[in-house]
Amino acid sequence: MSTRTDTNEKKSLTQLLSEQNLDALQALNLTMAEAMRESYALLSDILQTRKLAFGNLADDPLGVNQSFLKLGQGLAANPDQLLKANTQLWQGLMASWTETESAPRHQNQKPDRRFSDPEWSVNPIFQAMKRTYELNTQWLMSLIDTADNMSDTEKRKARFFAQQTIDAYAPTNFFATNPEVLRRMIETKGISVLDGLKQARKDIK
C-alpha cells in the first residue's frame, strides 16, 4: 500500500507543463480564449447586478472610510512612525527578493493552510509572492498599532476592515497566482476555468 501523502503526489507546475504535447497545449489555448470571453461577460453581469442591487445607497454605511481617514490623519501627524514602518517593509522586501530560499517561519506563527500547496515552498516565484504578501500584511497592521490618535475601539474596527482587505487580496484568491488552480487548469486543458466562470455567471444571475 502506498504511503505517499497528497502533497508528495502533486506534480509541480513545471513538470506538468513539460508533459503536455502540442495538441494538449492547443486545446488549452482554445479553451482559455473561450474562458476570456466568458470572463468579460461575467464582469458585465456583476456591474449590472451591482447597479440594480445598490442604486443610490450610501457608499460607506459601515464607516470604513472614516476609520481609515482617522488612521491617515494619525500617521500624517506622526511621520516618524510611517517612515519606520516603510523602512521595515522595504528591508523585508529586499531581503526576500535576494534570498534563494523562503525566509524561515517564526516558531510561534501558525501555518497558513492557504499556502499548503508544495509550489509555495519549492517554486522561487511563488515563494517571493507569499513572502511579499506576508510582509505587506505585517506592514499594514503595524501602521494601525502605532496610530496614537485612535481609541482601542477605533483600532479594533480598523484592524477588522484591514484584515478583510488583506484576506481578499491574498494571492491564493487570484487565478494567476494560485498554483492549485493553475495545476487544475493544465490537467483539464482549461475546462476547470471555463466551467468556473460559467457557474459564477449563473450565481450572479
Short mmCIF file of N, CA, C and O in Angstrom, two decimals, residues 14 63 80 85 91 100 106 135 139 156 178 180 182 192:
data_model
loop_
_atom_site.label_atom_id
_atom_site.label_comp_id
_atom_site.label_asym_id
_atom_site.label_seq_id
_atom_site.Cartn_x
_atom_site.Cartn_y
_atom_site.Cartn_z
N THR A 14 5.91 23.14 -13.38
CA THR A 14 6.93 22.97 -14.43
C THR A 14 6.87 21.58 -15.02
O THR A 14 6.93 21.39 -16.24
N GLY A 63 -18.95 52.83 7.85
CA GLY A 63 -17.94 53.75 8.36
C GLY A 63 -16.52 53.31 8.12
O GLY A 63 -15.60 53.70 8.86
N ASP A 80 7.27 60.02 11.66
CA ASP A 80 8.37 59.12 12.04
C ASP A 80 7.91 57.67 12.09
O ASP A 80 8.65 56.75 11.72
N ALA A 85 7.87 52.26 9.66
CA ALA A 85 7.14 51.12 9.11
C ALA A 85 7.53 50.86 7.66
O ALA A 85 7.72 49.72 7.24
N GLN A 91 13.06 46.84 3.83
CA GLN A 91 14.15 45.95 4.22
C GLN A 91 13.73 44.50 4.09
O GLN A 91 14.49 43.65 3.62
N THR A 100 17.54 33.00 -1.87
CA THR A 100 17.26 31.90 -2.78
C THR A 100 16.25 30.94 -2.18
O THR A 100 15.67 30.12 -2.88
N HIS A 106 8.47 32.04 11.73
CA HIS A 106 8.59 32.26 13.17
C HIS A 106 8.02 31.05 13.91
O HIS A 106 7.01 30.48 13.51
N LEU A 135 4.74 40.23 4.27
CA LEU A 135 5.37 41.48 4.69
C LEU A 135 4.40 42.66 4.60
O LEU A 135 4.37 43.51 5.49
N TRP A 139 3.08 45.04 7.62
CA TRP A 139 3.23 46.49 7.50
C TRP A 139 1.92 47.21 7.79
O TRP A 139 1.87 48.16 8.57
N ARG A 156 -9.63 48.50 16.79
CA ARG A 156 -10.20 47.18 16.54
C ARG A 156 -11.02 47.19 15.25
O ARG A 156 -10.97 46.25 14.45
N ASN A 178 -2.46 31.34 -8.03
CA ASN A 178 -2.88 30.19 -7.22
C ASN A 178 -2.38 28.92 -7.89
O ASN A 178 -2.94 28.50 -8.91
N GLU A 180 -2.64 25.78 -7.19
CA GLU A 180 -3.61 24.70 -7.28
C GLU A 180 -4.55 24.90 -8.46
O GLU A 180 -4.87 23.95 -9.18
N LEU A 182 -3.90 26.75 -11.15
CA LEU A 182 -3.10 26.61 -12.37
C LEU A 182 -2.85 25.14 -12.70
O LEU A 182 -2.91 24.74 -13.87
N SER A 192 -11.62 23.47 -16.36
CA SER A 192 -11.94 23.86 -14.99
C SER A 192 -12.19 25.36 -14.88
O SER A 192 -13.09 25.81 -14.16
#
